[in-house]
Amino acid sequence: MTRQASPRFTALPCGSAALLLELDTLDDVLALYTALADSPPKGVLDLVPAAKTLMLHLDASVTDPAAVERAVREVSPRSEDRSTGDLLEIPVVYDGEDLEEVGELTGWGVRGVVERHGAEEWTVAFCGFAPGFGYMVGASHAWSVPRRSTPRTKVPPGAVGLAGEFAGVYPRESPGGWQLIGHTELAMFDLDRDPPALLMPGTRVRFVDAGRGT
Amino acid sequence: MTGEHAAALTVVEPGALTTVQDDGRIGLARLGIGRSGACDRRSFDLANRLVGNEPGAAGLEVTYGGLRLRAERDVVLALTGARCPDVPHNAVFGLPSGSTLRLRPPVAGLRTYVAVRGGVVVPEVLGSRSTDIMAALGPPVLRAGDELPVGAAPGRFPDVDVAPVADPASGDLVVRVVPGPRDTWLTDEAWDALLHEGYEVTSESNRVGIRLAGPVLQRATEDELPSEGMARGALQVPSSGQPVLFLADHPVTGGYPVAAYVHDDDVDRCAQLCPSQRVFFRLAAGLRRPGPEGGPDRAG
C-alpha cells in the first residue's frame, strides 16, 4: 500500500473554537480543503480556505483544537483539478478608475490588461470578505498587481478589481483596497436565487468585454 | 407574517436597535457568510431555557432597552442579559393578551434577550432567523408596527423558574485572552500595554465588533497579511494600533493580524459592555507571554 503524503502545515492557536492552519501555497490549501470538505473531522463546523491558510471552526462542546489537529494530520490532501464544470461569463465594462495605473504597474498598458483579463481562465479559489465575494486565480499565474496604498472607503457595487494574484467582483458597496478596472451589472449575490452566490470555490469564470472600454 | 401563525406580538416601539436572533448560520463560509446569531450566547440560551424552548429558538436581542412589545394573545416570556428596571429578569413570566411589555434602558449591561415560549417564527434566511447587520442578511431590523409570529409551545415545560445569574459588570471588566495566530506581530511593548493597560469601549462598537481605544499597539513587522479566516472573540489589530474585538457579525476573513483570542465565556461578558467601560486583558492561566521573539510552541 502506498503511503499518502501527510499534509504539511503549521497549526496556529485561535482559542477553543477555532484552529488556523498555515500552509506553503494556495494549491496546498485547496488540496487540504477539498479533502476536509469531503469528510470533516468530528466537531468541525466550517472550513475557511484563504490564500495561505485554512481555518477550521469547531464545536467546543464536542472537540478541541488539539484533537482536530491530530485528525487533520491523518488526512490525505486531494491534489486534483478543482474547477467544477460550471463556466460563468461575467460581462464587464472596462471603465475602472485604476485601469491606467494597472496598465503601468503591469507594463501591459490598458489594452494589454483588458485583453489578458478577458482571455484568462479564472477559477474561484475561495470566498470571504462579503457574501458573494470570490477570490479568483488566473490559470496563467501571470497576475501580480499591488493593492492600492490607500483603500477606498466606498467601492461601488459590481466593481471589478485586481489585487495580488487575484481577481474579484465587489457584490455590493463596501470599503476596499483593490485596483478597480471596470464594473459589471451582474448581481453577484441574490437571495432569491439558489444558490444565492454566483461564485463558489471551483467556479470557472471568463470576463467578457461588454462595451466601450478605453 | 405567514398565514400559519397569527401574529402573537406587536412591536409598538423597537428601541434603539432590536433584532431577531437565534444560533446563527453555520457552515456557509464558502459563500462568504458568517455565523451571526446572539452576541451574548449564554444569556440567549438561558432565556430559551427559562421558557422551556428548544435550544436555539429565535428570540429578540434588544440593544439598550427602549422596546415596547404588545401581546396579541397570552404569551410566556423571559428576559435575560442586560437588566431593565421594573420588569421580571432571569425569570419566566406571563404577559396576558392586550398587555404591553416596556423595556427601559438597562441598569446593567447593553443587550437584553427576550425569549417567547414557542419561539419567534419569522421566515428563515439561509437556514437561520438571525439578522446579520454586516452582511445585510436575515429579518430586517425591527420597526414600529412589526408583527411577530410565535410558534406552537414545545412539549416540554420550563424546568427552572428563576435563574440566579449575576448581572453584567458595570465598571471595568477583566477578560482572559490566549495568544492568537499572529501574536508575534506585536512588539514586546505592545504586549506590555495590552496586558496591563485598560482599553475603553468606544461608541463605534456594534454587533460586528467592539472598537477599543487605548495605548497604541505597535507592529513588530511591516509585512502585509494575506486575508485569513477569523472567528468570534478575535482581538484584531489594524494599522491604527487600536484593537477590535470581534462579535457575532464579524467578517469571515480579514487582512489585519489577530494578536489574541478572548476566552469564549468572556466574549459573552464583553457583549454586554457599554461605551466608556474599560476592559483589562489577562493571559489565561499557565500561558507563556507571547511577543516577537518567540511565542507558544508551534506544531511544525
Short mmCIF file of C-alpha atoms in Angstrom, two decimals:
data_model
loop_
_atom_site.label_atom_id
_atom_site.label_comp_id
_atom_site.label_asym_id
_atom_site.label_seq_id
_atom_site.Cartn_x
_atom_site.Cartn_y
_atom_site.Cartn_z
CA MET A 1 0.00 0.00 0.00
CA THR A 2 1.48 3.35 -0.97
CA ARG A 3 1.55 5.86 1.84
CA GLN A 4 -0.17 9.09 1.02
CA ALA A 5 1.73 12.21 1.98
CA SER A 6 0.54 13.78 5.21
CA PRO A 7 -0.43 17.40 4.88
CA ARG A 8 2.31 19.87 5.81
CA PHE A 9 1.11 22.78 7.91
CA THR A 10 1.75 24.85 11.00
CA ALA A 11 -1.16 24.91 13.43
CA LEU A 12 -1.76 28.37 14.94
CA PRO A 13 -3.90 28.87 18.06
CA CYS A 14 -7.24 30.68 17.89
CA GLY A 15 -8.82 29.94 21.25
CA SER A 16 -11.03 26.95 21.91
CA ALA A 17 -13.45 27.26 18.99
CA ALA A 18 -11.16 27.64 16.00
CA LEU A 19 -7.84 26.49 14.57
CA LEU A 20 -5.80 28.20 11.85
CA LEU A 21 -3.55 26.09 9.65
CA GLU A 22 -0.77 27.80 7.73
CA LEU A 23 0.37 26.08 4.53
CA ASP A 24 3.02 26.77 1.91
CA THR A 25 0.94 27.50 -1.17
CA LEU A 26 -2.62 28.15 -2.26
CA ASP A 27 -2.61 24.77 -4.02
CA ASP A 28 -1.72 23.08 -0.73
CA VAL A 29 -4.57 24.94 0.98
CA LEU A 30 -7.08 23.88 -1.63
CA ALA A 31 -5.89 20.27 -1.67
CA LEU A 32 -6.38 20.02 2.08
CA TYR A 33 -9.66 21.94 1.94
CA THR A 34 -11.06 19.60 -0.71
CA ALA A 35 -10.20 16.53 1.37
CA LEU A 36 -11.62 18.01 4.59
CA ALA A 37 -14.78 19.34 2.94
CA ASP A 38 -15.45 15.79 1.79
CA SER A 39 -15.12 14.25 5.25
CA PRO A 40 -14.70 16.80 8.02
CA PRO A 41 -13.33 15.58 11.37
CA LYS A 42 -15.80 15.30 14.22
CA GLY A 43 -16.80 18.67 15.65
CA VAL A 44 -15.66 20.75 12.67
CA LEU A 45 -18.47 23.19 11.85
CA ASP A 46 -16.99 25.08 8.94
CA LEU A 47 -13.87 25.50 6.80
CA VAL A 48 -12.46 28.80 5.61
CA PRO A 49 -9.76 28.45 2.96
CA ALA A 50 -7.71 31.52 2.10
CA ALA A 51 -4.52 32.35 0.21
CA LYS A 52 -2.07 30.65 2.59
CA THR A 53 -4.24 29.35 5.40
CA LEU A 54 -7.19 27.16 6.25
CA MET A 55 -9.31 27.98 9.29
CA LEU A 56 -11.47 25.36 10.96
CA HIS A 57 -14.40 26.44 13.12
CA LEU A 58 -15.02 23.98 15.93
CA ASP A 59 -17.86 23.00 18.21
CA ALA A 60 -16.07 23.33 21.54
CA SER A 61 -18.67 21.15 23.26
CA VAL A 62 -17.60 18.07 21.28
CA THR A 63 -13.94 18.59 20.38
CA ASP A 64 -10.86 20.73 20.94
CA PRO A 65 -8.13 22.19 18.70
CA ALA A 66 -5.54 19.52 19.61
CA ALA A 67 -7.90 16.67 18.69
CA VAL A 68 -8.82 18.35 15.41
CA GLU A 69 -5.17 18.96 14.57
CA ARG A 70 -4.40 15.27 15.11
CA ALA A 71 -7.30 14.31 12.86
CA VAL A 72 -6.19 16.68 10.11
CA ARG A 73 -2.69 15.20 10.10
CA GLU A 74 -4.25 11.86 9.12
CA VAL A 75 -5.98 13.29 6.08
CA SER A 76 -4.69 12.82 2.53
CA PRO A 77 -4.82 16.10 0.64
CA ARG A 78 -6.53 15.86 -2.73
CA SER A 79 -4.48 17.46 -5.48
CA GLU A 80 -6.98 17.37 -8.25
CA ASP A 81 -8.44 19.78 -10.73
CA ARG A 82 -10.74 21.78 -8.54
CA SER A 83 -12.63 23.57 -11.28
CA THR A 84 -16.21 22.42 -11.36
CA GLY A 85 -17.87 22.17 -14.74
CA ASP A 86 -19.67 25.48 -14.48
CA LEU A 87 -18.29 28.30 -16.53
CA LEU A 88 -19.65 31.71 -15.62
CA GLU A 89 -19.35 34.59 -18.05
CA ILE A 90 -19.18 37.97 -16.38
CA PRO A 91 -19.81 40.93 -18.70
CA VAL A 92 -17.52 43.84 -17.85
CA VAL A 93 -17.36 47.44 -18.94
CA TYR A 94 -13.68 48.31 -18.62
CA ASP A 95 -14.06 51.79 -17.17
CA GLY A 96 -12.38 51.38 -13.81
CA GLU A 97 -10.61 54.31 -12.12
CA ASP A 98 -7.39 52.35 -11.69
CA LEU A 99 -7.24 50.80 -15.17
CA GLU A 100 -4.47 53.09 -16.41
CA GLU A 101 -2.42 52.62 -13.30
CA VAL A 102 -2.75 48.84 -13.56
CA GLY A 103 -1.61 49.15 -17.17
CA GLU A 104 1.52 50.88 -15.93
CA LEU A 105 2.11 48.64 -12.90
CA THR A 106 1.96 45.50 -15.03
CA GLY A 107 3.71 47.05 -18.01
CA TRP A 108 0.96 45.72 -20.28
CA GLY A 109 -0.79 49.03 -20.91
CA VAL A 110 -4.54 49.46 -20.68
CA ARG A 111 -5.18 47.47 -23.83
CA GLY A 112 -2.95 44.64 -22.67
CA VAL A 113 -4.70 44.46 -19.31
CA VAL A 114 -8.14 44.36 -20.90
CA GLU A 115 -7.11 41.69 -23.42
CA ARG A 116 -5.40 39.46 -20.87
CA HIS A 117 -8.19 39.87 -18.31
CA GLY A 118 -10.70 38.67 -20.92
CA ALA A 119 -8.51 35.91 -22.32
CA GLU A 120 -7.69 34.48 -18.92
CA GLU A 121 -9.43 31.44 -17.45
CA TRP A 122 -10.14 32.38 -13.85
CA THR A 123 -11.13 29.89 -11.13
CA VAL A 124 -12.60 30.81 -7.75
CA ALA A 125 -10.10 29.63 -5.14
CA PHE A 126 -12.09 30.64 -2.05
CA CYS A 127 -14.65 33.12 -0.80
CA GLY A 128 -14.73 35.58 2.06
CA PHE A 129 -14.88 39.28 2.87
CA ALA A 130 -18.59 39.59 1.98
CA PRO A 131 -21.42 37.32 0.80
CA GLY A 132 -20.82 36.52 -2.85
CA PHE A 133 -17.20 37.70 -2.95
CA GLY A 134 -14.90 35.14 -4.56
CA TYR A 135 -11.11 35.34 -4.90
CA MET A 136 -10.26 34.17 -8.43
CA VAL A 137 -6.87 32.94 -9.64
CA GLY A 138 -5.86 33.01 -13.32
CA ALA A 139 -4.63 29.83 -14.98
CA SER A 140 -1.66 31.71 -16.46
CA HIS A 141 -0.45 32.72 -12.97
CA ALA A 142 0.81 35.90 -14.64
CA TRP A 143 -1.05 38.36 -12.41
CA SER A 144 0.58 40.22 -9.56
CA VAL A 145 -1.00 43.62 -9.01
CA PRO A 146 -0.24 45.56 -5.82
CA ARG A 147 -3.23 46.77 -3.81
CA ARG A 148 -3.91 50.47 -3.58
CA SER A 149 -1.78 52.09 -0.88
CA THR A 150 -4.88 53.85 0.43
CA PRO A 151 -8.07 51.81 0.38
CA ARG A 152 -11.27 53.49 -0.79
CA THR A 153 -13.98 53.99 1.81
CA LYS A 154 -16.59 53.26 -0.85
CA VAL A 155 -16.25 50.86 -3.75
CA PRO A 156 -19.42 50.75 -5.89
CA PRO A 157 -21.38 47.50 -6.22
CA GLY A 158 -20.33 45.44 -9.22
CA ALA A 159 -16.81 46.87 -9.27
CA VAL A 160 -14.35 44.51 -10.94
CA GLY A 161 -10.94 44.55 -9.26
CA LEU A 162 -7.47 43.09 -9.01
CA ALA A 163 -5.12 42.59 -6.04
CA GLY A 164 -2.02 40.42 -5.94
CA GLU A 165 -2.69 37.28 -7.94
CA PHE A 166 -6.46 37.60 -7.53
CA ALA A 167 -9.39 38.99 -9.49
CA GLY A 168 -12.64 39.81 -7.72
CA VAL A 169 -16.02 41.49 -8.08
CA TYR A 170 -17.49 43.53 -5.23
CA PRO A 171 -21.06 42.22 -4.72
CA ARG A 172 -22.23 45.45 -3.10
CA GLU A 173 -20.91 48.79 -1.93
CA SER A 174 -18.19 48.42 0.68
CA PRO A 175 -14.75 49.73 1.60
CA GLY A 176 -11.98 48.18 -0.48
CA GLY A 177 -8.31 48.34 -1.40
CA TRP A 178 -8.31 46.52 -4.73
CA GLN A 179 -7.41 48.17 -8.05
CA LEU A 180 -10.64 48.78 -9.97
CA ILE A 181 -10.55 48.10 -13.70
CA GLY A 182 -14.25 48.01 -14.57
CA HIS A 183 -17.75 47.17 -13.48
CA THR A 184 -20.44 44.59 -14.14
CA GLU A 185 -24.23 44.80 -13.91
CA LEU A 186 -24.43 41.12 -12.95
CA ALA A 187 -25.87 40.54 -9.46
CA MET A 188 -23.13 38.51 -7.76
CA PHE A 189 -25.31 37.70 -4.74
CA ASP A 190 -29.07 37.34 -4.84
CA LEU A 191 -31.08 35.70 -2.05
CA ASP A 192 -33.90 34.89 -4.45
CA ARG A 193 -31.54 32.71 -6.45
CA ASP A 194 -30.43 29.19 -5.50
CA PRO A 195 -27.53 29.16 -4.76
CA PRO A 196 -27.52 32.87 -3.93
CA ALA A 197 -23.81 33.36 -4.75
CA LEU A 198 -22.62 33.08 -8.35
CA LEU A 199 -19.04 32.49 -7.22
CA MET A 200 -18.18 29.49 -5.08
CA PRO A 201 -14.89 27.62 -4.74
CA GLY A 202 -14.25 25.86 -8.07
CA THR A 203 -16.43 28.07 -10.26
CA ARG A 204 -14.65 28.90 -13.54
CA VAL A 205 -15.01 32.43 -14.82
CA ARG A 206 -14.40 34.28 -18.03
CA PHE A 207 -14.77 38.04 -18.24
CA VAL A 208 -16.41 39.34 -21.40
CA ASP A 209 -15.88 42.88 -22.67
CA ALA A 210 -19.39 44.30 -22.64
CA GLY A 211 -18.98 47.71 -24.12
CA ARG A 212 -16.82 50.71 -24.50
CA GLY A 213 -13.56 50.19 -22.73
CA THR A 214 -10.83 52.86 -23.02
CA MET B 1 -46.11 37.29 8.66
CA THR B 2 -47.22 33.97 7.26
CA GLY B 3 -50.75 32.67 7.44
CA GLU B 4 -49.58 29.74 9.53
CA HIS B 5 -49.03 31.50 12.83
CA ALA B 6 -51.04 34.58 13.63
CA ALA B 7 -49.03 37.48 14.98
CA ALA B 8 -48.72 36.98 18.71
CA LEU B 9 -46.57 40.03 19.43
CA THR B 10 -46.66 43.54 18.02
CA VAL B 11 -43.67 45.84 18.16
CA VAL B 12 -45.14 49.10 19.44
CA GLU B 13 -41.71 50.72 19.68
CA PRO B 14 -38.48 48.96 18.68
CA GLY B 15 -35.97 50.89 20.76
CA ALA B 16 -32.51 51.87 19.51
CA LEU B 17 -31.75 48.51 17.88
CA THR B 18 -33.76 45.33 18.28
CA THR B 19 -33.17 42.35 16.04
CA VAL B 20 -34.33 38.76 15.82
CA GLN B 21 -31.51 36.35 16.69
CA ASP B 22 -31.01 32.63 17.05
CA ASP B 23 -27.92 30.38 16.94
CA GLY B 24 -26.93 31.75 13.56
CA ARG B 25 -25.90 30.34 10.17
CA ILE B 26 -23.33 27.61 10.45
CA GLY B 27 -21.29 26.21 7.57
CA LEU B 28 -21.67 28.96 4.96
CA ALA B 29 -18.14 30.34 4.95
CA ARG B 30 -17.77 29.15 1.33
CA LEU B 31 -20.36 31.81 0.43
CA GLY B 32 -18.55 34.47 2.50
CA ILE B 33 -21.38 34.34 5.05
CA GLY B 34 -20.57 34.44 8.73
CA ARG B 35 -22.44 32.81 11.58
CA SER B 36 -24.14 35.89 13.14
CA GLY B 37 -26.59 34.98 15.95
CA ALA B 38 -26.97 36.28 19.51
CA CYS B 39 -23.92 38.26 20.71
CA ASP B 40 -24.23 37.06 24.32
CA ARG B 41 -24.86 33.38 23.75
CA ARG B 42 -25.06 32.45 27.39
CA SER B 43 -27.87 34.93 28.11
CA PHE B 44 -29.69 33.95 24.92
CA ASP B 45 -29.51 30.24 25.83
CA LEU B 46 -30.71 30.92 29.37
CA ALA B 47 -33.73 32.86 28.12
CA ASN B 48 -34.80 29.93 25.95
CA ARG B 49 -34.30 27.50 28.80
CA LEU B 50 -36.39 29.62 31.15
CA VAL B 51 -39.40 29.48 28.81
CA GLY B 52 -38.85 25.78 28.03
CA ASN B 53 -37.96 26.34 24.35
CA GLU B 54 -35.74 24.08 22.28
CA PRO B 55 -32.18 25.43 22.37
CA GLY B 56 -31.61 27.87 19.54
CA ALA B 57 -35.23 29.02 19.18
CA ALA B 58 -35.26 32.57 17.82
CA GLY B 59 -35.84 35.48 20.18
CA LEU B 60 -35.11 39.19 20.32
CA GLU B 61 -31.83 40.94 21.07
CA VAL B 62 -32.63 44.40 22.47
CA THR B 63 -29.79 46.91 22.49
CA TYR B 64 -30.05 49.42 25.29
CA GLY B 65 -33.74 48.88 26.04
CA GLY B 66 -36.49 51.01 24.57
CA LEU B 67 -38.53 48.08 23.26
CA ARG B 68 -42.29 48.09 23.76
CA LEU B 69 -43.97 44.82 22.87
CA ARG B 70 -47.74 44.18 22.96
CA ALA B 71 -49.13 40.68 23.41
CA GLU B 72 -51.95 39.88 20.97
CA ARG B 73 -52.63 36.68 22.88
CA ASP B 74 -51.36 35.27 26.21
CA VAL B 75 -47.61 34.61 25.87
CA VAL B 76 -44.88 33.31 28.15
CA LEU B 77 -41.64 35.30 28.20
CA ALA B 78 -38.25 35.53 29.85
CA LEU B 79 -35.74 38.38 29.89
CA THR B 80 -32.01 37.81 30.42
CA GLY B 81 -28.73 39.65 29.88
CA ALA B 82 -28.91 43.40 30.50
CA ARG B 83 -31.37 44.06 33.31
CA CYS B 84 -34.10 46.60 32.55
CA PRO B 85 -35.87 48.20 35.52
CA ASP B 86 -39.37 47.23 36.70
CA VAL B 87 -39.74 44.04 34.68
CA PRO B 88 -39.05 40.44 35.75
CA HIS B 89 -35.47 39.45 34.95
CA ASN B 90 -33.88 35.99 34.68
CA ALA B 91 -37.32 34.59 35.37
CA VAL B 92 -40.21 33.15 33.36
CA PHE B 93 -43.44 35.17 33.41
CA GLY B 94 -46.71 35.53 31.56
CA LEU B 95 -47.72 38.55 29.52
CA PRO B 96 -51.53 38.48 29.17
CA SER B 97 -53.27 39.29 25.91
CA GLY B 98 -53.51 43.05 25.42
CA SER B 99 -50.68 43.89 27.85
CA THR B 100 -47.56 45.77 26.80
CA LEU B 101 -44.04 44.92 27.98
CA ARG B 102 -41.89 48.02 28.27
CA LEU B 103 -38.11 47.84 28.49
CA ARG B 104 -36.47 50.95 29.87
CA PRO B 105 -32.73 51.45 29.35
CA PRO B 106 -30.90 48.76 31.32
CA VAL B 107 -29.23 49.47 34.66
CA ALA B 108 -26.52 46.91 33.92
CA GLY B 109 -25.27 45.68 30.56
CA LEU B 110 -26.15 46.51 26.97
CA ARG B 111 -28.10 43.65 25.37
CA THR B 112 -31.33 42.20 26.77
CA TYR B 113 -32.62 38.89 25.39
CA VAL B 114 -36.36 38.30 25.07
CA ALA B 115 -37.40 34.68 24.67
CA VAL B 116 -41.03 33.81 23.98
CA ARG B 117 -42.33 30.29 24.56
CA GLY B 118 -42.70 28.79 21.07
CA GLY B 119 -40.01 30.98 19.58
CA VAL B 120 -40.28 33.85 17.10
CA VAL B 121 -41.01 32.15 13.78
CA VAL B 122 -40.36 34.81 11.14
CA PRO B 123 -39.16 33.29 7.85
CA GLU B 124 -35.62 31.89 7.85
CA VAL B 125 -32.97 33.24 5.51
CA LEU B 126 -30.30 30.69 4.57
CA GLY B 127 -31.32 28.45 7.43
CA SER B 128 -31.43 30.99 10.26
CA ARG B 129 -33.61 33.75 11.68
CA SER B 130 -30.63 35.84 12.77
CA THR B 131 -30.19 39.38 11.50
CA ASP B 132 -26.64 39.81 10.25
CA ILE B 133 -26.10 43.56 10.29
CA MET B 134 -22.82 43.45 8.36
CA ALA B 135 -23.90 41.08 5.59
CA ALA B 136 -27.42 42.59 5.48
CA LEU B 137 -29.00 39.14 5.74
CA GLY B 138 -31.93 37.87 7.70
CA PRO B 139 -35.06 39.58 9.04
CA PRO B 140 -34.96 43.38 8.80
CA VAL B 141 -34.19 45.33 11.96
CA LEU B 142 -37.47 45.64 13.87
CA ARG B 143 -39.63 48.71 13.36
CA ALA B 144 -42.78 50.05 14.98
CA GLY B 145 -45.81 48.13 13.75
CA ASP B 146 -43.96 44.89 13.01
CA GLU B 147 -45.98 41.81 13.89
CA LEU B 148 -44.09 38.79 15.16
CA PRO B 149 -45.50 35.28 14.72
CA VAL B 150 -44.80 32.88 17.57
CA GLY B 151 -44.58 29.12 17.18
CA ALA B 152 -46.52 26.42 18.96
CA ALA B 153 -45.49 25.78 22.57
CA PRO B 154 -42.99 22.91 22.78
CA GLY B 155 -43.92 19.69 24.58
CA ARG B 156 -41.53 20.27 27.47
CA PHE B 157 -42.30 22.59 30.35
CA PRO B 158 -39.84 25.07 31.80
CA ASP B 159 -37.79 23.33 34.49
CA VAL B 160 -36.40 26.44 36.16
CA ASP B 161 -38.46 29.46 37.10
CA VAL B 162 -35.73 31.81 38.27
CA ALA B 163 -32.02 31.72 37.44
CA PRO B 164 -29.68 33.30 40.00
CA VAL B 165 -27.27 34.76 37.44
CA ALA B 166 -25.07 37.75 38.20
CA ASP B 167 -25.77 40.98 36.34
CA PRO B 168 -23.32 42.16 33.69
CA ALA B 169 -20.43 44.16 35.11
CA SER B 170 -20.99 47.90 35.16
CA GLY B 171 -17.42 49.04 35.74
CA ASP B 172 -14.09 47.72 34.48
CA LEU B 173 -14.11 44.18 33.14
CA VAL B 174 -11.17 41.79 33.36
CA VAL B 175 -11.09 39.39 30.45
CA ARG B 176 -9.00 36.28 29.75
CA VAL B 177 -7.07 36.03 26.49
CA VAL B 178 -4.91 33.42 24.84
CA PRO B 179 -2.25 34.21 22.22
CA GLY B 180 -3.65 34.34 18.70
CA PRO B 181 -2.21 33.21 15.37
CA ARG B 182 -0.27 36.47 14.82
CA ASP B 183 0.89 37.17 18.37
CA THR B 184 4.44 37.67 17.06
CA TRP B 185 3.24 40.66 15.04
CA LEU B 186 3.11 42.89 18.15
CA THR B 187 6.21 44.30 19.85
CA ASP B 188 7.06 43.45 23.46
CA GLU B 189 5.96 46.96 24.40
CA ALA B 190 2.63 46.38 22.71
CA TRP B 191 2.13 43.19 24.70
CA ASP B 192 3.01 45.07 27.88
CA ALA B 193 0.34 47.62 27.08
CA LEU B 194 -2.25 45.05 26.08
CA LEU B 195 -1.81 43.02 29.27
CA HIS B 196 -1.55 45.91 31.73
CA GLU B 197 -3.46 48.92 30.46
CA GLY B 198 -7.21 49.38 30.24
CA TYR B 199 -8.88 49.68 26.84
CA GLU B 200 -12.04 51.74 26.61
CA VAL B 201 -15.12 50.65 24.67
CA THR B 202 -15.91 53.35 22.08
CA SER B 203 -19.33 54.23 20.71
CA GLU B 204 -18.25 52.94 17.28
CA SER B 205 -18.85 49.44 18.64
CA ASN B 206 -21.67 47.26 17.28
CA ARG B 207 -22.57 43.62 16.52
CA VAL B 208 -19.57 43.36 14.19
CA GLY B 209 -17.10 44.19 16.91
CA ILE B 210 -16.11 46.25 19.89
CA ARG B 211 -13.75 49.05 18.91
CA LEU B 212 -11.38 49.74 21.76
CA ALA B 213 -9.33 52.85 22.49
CA GLY B 214 -6.12 52.80 24.48
CA PRO B 215 -2.33 52.76 24.15
CA VAL B 216 -1.41 52.14 20.52
CA LEU B 217 -0.31 48.55 19.85
CA GLN B 218 2.84 48.76 17.72
CA ARG B 219 3.54 46.24 15.00
CA ALA B 220 6.78 44.28 15.07
CA THR B 221 6.77 43.89 11.29
CA GLU B 222 5.97 45.89 8.17
CA ASP B 223 4.62 42.79 6.37
CA GLU B 224 1.15 42.71 4.87
CA LEU B 225 -1.02 39.86 5.99
CA PRO B 226 -2.86 37.93 3.27
CA SER B 227 -6.54 37.73 4.28
CA GLU B 228 -7.25 34.76 6.50
CA GLY B 229 -10.13 33.23 8.45
CA MET B 230 -11.30 35.00 11.60
CA ALA B 231 -13.51 33.82 14.47
CA ARG B 232 -15.66 35.36 17.18
CA GLY B 233 -13.51 36.58 20.06
CA ALA B 234 -10.57 37.58 17.85
CA LEU B 235 -8.65 40.63 19.04
CA GLN B 236 -7.61 42.13 15.72
CA VAL B 237 -5.04 44.93 15.46
CA PRO B 238 -5.46 47.21 12.42
CA SER B 239 -2.74 49.67 11.36
CA SER B 240 -4.18 52.24 13.78
CA GLY B 241 -2.99 50.07 16.66
CA GLN B 242 -6.44 50.30 18.28
CA PRO B 243 -7.73 46.76 18.75
CA VAL B 244 -11.14 45.44 17.69
CA LEU B 245 -12.83 42.53 19.47
CA PHE B 246 -14.92 40.53 17.02
CA LEU B 247 -18.54 39.73 17.94
CA ALA B 248 -21.28 37.83 16.13
CA ASP B 249 -21.37 39.71 12.78
CA HIS B 250 -17.62 39.77 12.18
CA PRO B 251 -16.39 39.23 8.60
CA VAL B 252 -15.43 35.69 7.59
CA THR B 253 -11.90 36.73 6.59
CA GLY B 254 -9.69 39.71 7.44
CA GLY B 255 -6.35 41.19 6.48
CA TYR B 256 -5.20 42.58 9.84
CA PRO B 257 -3.33 40.41 12.36
CA VAL B 258 -5.16 38.76 15.24
CA ALA B 259 -2.86 39.02 18.24
CA ALA B 260 -5.06 37.20 20.74
CA TYR B 261 -8.38 35.44 21.26
CA VAL B 262 -10.69 36.22 24.14
CA HIS B 263 -11.91 33.20 26.14
CA ASP B 264 -15.30 32.08 24.82
CA ASP B 265 -17.23 32.75 28.06
CA ASP B 266 -15.64 36.18 28.32
CA VAL B 267 -16.84 37.08 24.82
CA ASP B 268 -20.40 36.76 26.19
CA ARG B 269 -19.46 39.15 29.01
CA CYS B 270 -17.87 41.58 26.54
CA ALA B 271 -21.09 41.58 24.50
CA GLN B 272 -22.66 43.38 27.47
CA LEU B 273 -20.12 46.22 27.61
CA CYS B 274 -21.34 49.78 27.13
CA PRO B 275 -19.29 52.63 25.64
CA SER B 276 -16.82 54.13 28.14
CA GLN B 277 -16.47 50.92 30.16
CA ARG B 278 -12.90 49.61 30.24
CA VAL B 279 -11.52 46.16 29.51
CA PHE B 280 -8.35 44.76 31.07
CA PHE B 281 -6.84 41.76 29.31
CA ARG B 282 -5.12 38.99 31.25
CA LEU B 283 -3.32 35.99 29.87
CA ALA B 284 -5.23 32.80 30.69
CA ALA B 285 -3.58 30.76 33.44
CA GLY B 286 -0.39 28.88 32.65
CA LEU B 287 0.43 30.52 29.34
CA ARG B 288 3.79 31.94 28.36
CA ARG B 289 3.92 35.63 27.45
CA PRO B 290 3.90 35.99 23.67
CA GLY B 291 5.87 38.54 21.67
CA PRO B 292 8.04 38.93 18.62
CA GLU B 293 10.94 36.84 19.91
CA GLY B 294 9.05 33.67 20.47
CA GLY B 295 5.52 32.68 21.15
CA PRO B 296 3.98 29.50 22.44
CA ASP B 297 5.42 26.31 20.98
CA ARG B 298 4.18 25.73 17.49
CA ALA B 299 3.30 22.40 15.94
CA GLY B 300 5.65 22.17 12.96
#
